Short mmCIF file of C-alpha atoms in Angstrom, two decimals:
data_model
loop_
_atom_site.label_atom_id
_atom_site.label_comp_id
_atom_site.label_asym_id
_atom_site.label_seq_id
_atom_site.Cartn_x
_atom_site.Cartn_y
_atom_site.Cartn_z
CA ASP V 1438 -22.52 29.47 -11.67
CA ARG V 1439 -23.96 26.41 -13.42
CA THR V 1440 -23.95 24.53 -10.14
CA TRP V 1441 -25.80 27.35 -8.39
CA GLN V 1442 -28.32 27.44 -11.20
CA ALA V 1443 -28.82 23.69 -11.07
CA LEU V 1444 -29.34 23.91 -7.31
CA GLY V 1445 -31.90 26.62 -7.87
CA ILE V 1446 -33.83 24.63 -10.48
CA ALA V 1447 -33.75 21.43 -8.39
CA SER V 1448 -34.84 23.22 -5.22
CA GLU V 1449 -37.63 25.07 -7.04
CA CYS V 1450 -38.96 21.76 -8.43
CA LEU V 1451 -39.13 20.43 -4.90
CA GLY V 1452 -40.67 23.61 -3.50
CA TRP V 1453 -37.62 24.23 -1.35
CA THR V 1454 -34.99 26.92 -1.07
CA ARG V 1455 -31.39 26.26 -2.11
CA ALA V 1456 -30.57 26.30 1.61
CA ASP V 1457 -33.16 23.58 2.30
CA LEU V 1458 -31.80 21.46 -0.52
CA LEU V 1459 -28.21 21.88 0.68
CA GLU V 1460 -29.33 21.04 4.22
CA LYS V 1461 -30.95 17.82 3.05
CA LEU V 1462 -27.83 16.89 1.05
CA VAL V 1463 -25.63 17.51 4.09
CA GLU V 1464 -27.99 15.54 6.38
CA SER V 1465 -28.12 12.58 3.98
CA ASN V 1466 -24.34 12.65 3.74
CA GLN V 1467 -24.16 12.67 7.58
CA GLY V 1468 -21.74 15.61 7.47
CA HIS V 1469 -18.95 13.53 5.97
CA PHE V 1470 -17.21 15.07 2.97
CA PRO V 1471 -14.28 13.37 1.23
CA TYR V 1472 -12.31 16.60 0.79
CA TYR V 1473 -12.75 17.98 4.30
CA PRO V 1474 -9.67 17.04 6.32
CA ASN V 1475 -11.49 16.58 9.70
CA CYS V 1476 -14.06 14.05 8.38
CA GLU V 1477 -13.76 10.31 7.88
CA GLU V 1478 -13.02 9.18 4.36
CA VAL V 1479 -16.09 8.38 2.29
CA SER V 1480 -15.75 5.43 -0.02
CA ARG V 1481 -15.85 6.30 -3.72
CA ASP V 1482 -18.43 3.61 -4.45
CA ALA V 1483 -20.97 4.86 -1.90
CA ASP V 1484 -24.61 4.90 -2.95
CA PRO V 1485 -25.84 8.23 -4.33
CA ILE V 1486 -28.18 10.32 -2.24
CA ILE V 1487 -31.55 8.61 -2.30
CA SER V 1488 -34.76 9.93 -0.78
CA LYS V 1489 -36.22 7.83 1.99
CA LYS V 1490 -39.71 8.49 0.64
CA PRO V 1491 -40.60 6.90 -2.67
CA ILE V 1492 -40.78 9.50 -5.43
CA ASN V 1493 -43.56 9.29 -7.99
CA GLN V 1494 -41.82 9.63 -11.37
CA ASP V 1495 -45.01 10.63 -13.15
CA ASN V 1496 -45.48 13.53 -10.75
CA LEU V 1497 -41.91 14.66 -11.29
CA GLU V 1498 -42.38 14.70 -15.05
CA ILE V 1499 -45.59 16.67 -14.71
CA LEU V 1500 -43.86 19.14 -12.42
CA THR V 1501 -40.98 19.41 -14.87
CA GLU V 1502 -43.32 20.35 -17.71
CA THR V 1503 -45.09 22.86 -15.46
CA VAL V 1504 -41.80 24.51 -14.44
CA LEU V 1505 -40.62 24.65 -18.08
CA ARG V 1506 -43.88 26.30 -19.18
CA GLU V 1507 -43.55 28.86 -16.37
CA LEU V 1508 -40.12 29.89 -17.64
CA LYS V 1509 -41.76 31.61 -20.58
CA TYR V 1510 -38.85 30.86 -22.88
CA GLY V 1511 -39.17 29.36 -26.30
CA LYS V 1512 -38.16 25.73 -26.68
CA GLN V 1513 -35.12 26.80 -28.73
CA SER V 1514 -33.87 29.12 -25.96
CA SER V 1515 -30.58 28.09 -24.37
CA TYR V 1516 -32.06 28.81 -20.93
CA TYR V 1517 -34.96 26.45 -21.67
CA LYS V 1518 -32.57 23.74 -22.79
CA VAL V 1519 -30.35 24.09 -19.69
CA ALA V 1520 -33.40 23.95 -17.43
CA LYS V 1521 -34.81 20.93 -19.21
CA LYS V 1522 -31.49 19.13 -19.02
CA ALA V 1523 -31.15 19.84 -15.28
CA LEU V 1524 -34.68 18.73 -14.57
CA LYS V 1525 -34.21 15.55 -16.62
CA ARG V 1526 -31.06 14.77 -14.68
CA LEU V 1527 -32.89 15.37 -11.39
CA ILE V 1528 -35.52 12.82 -12.44
CA GLU V 1529 -32.82 10.34 -13.45
CA LEU V 1530 -31.10 10.71 -10.08
CA SER V 1531 -34.35 10.28 -8.18
CA SER V 1532 -35.42 7.14 -10.03
CA PRO V 1533 -34.89 3.81 -8.28
CA LEU V 1534 -31.81 1.89 -9.42
#
């Protein structure tokens, strides 16, 4: 359930559906999954999924604040905190290494 919620939050921030987000993840992984028996083994130290387009971190932070305001939860709400944590992680993963 938490994974599904995180996918929902991440896809909403990008203006996509969960299906679009999953499709992008599969495309960027070239259809190779380490636990699927018919696929080639993926090295454990492979680079994380990185967008080919540069992502503006300032825009992501502004979008994060907008999404959090739209939730209409108080800042002490557990839902607010989970959403904020997921969005923060999304920004961390999208930042250049």
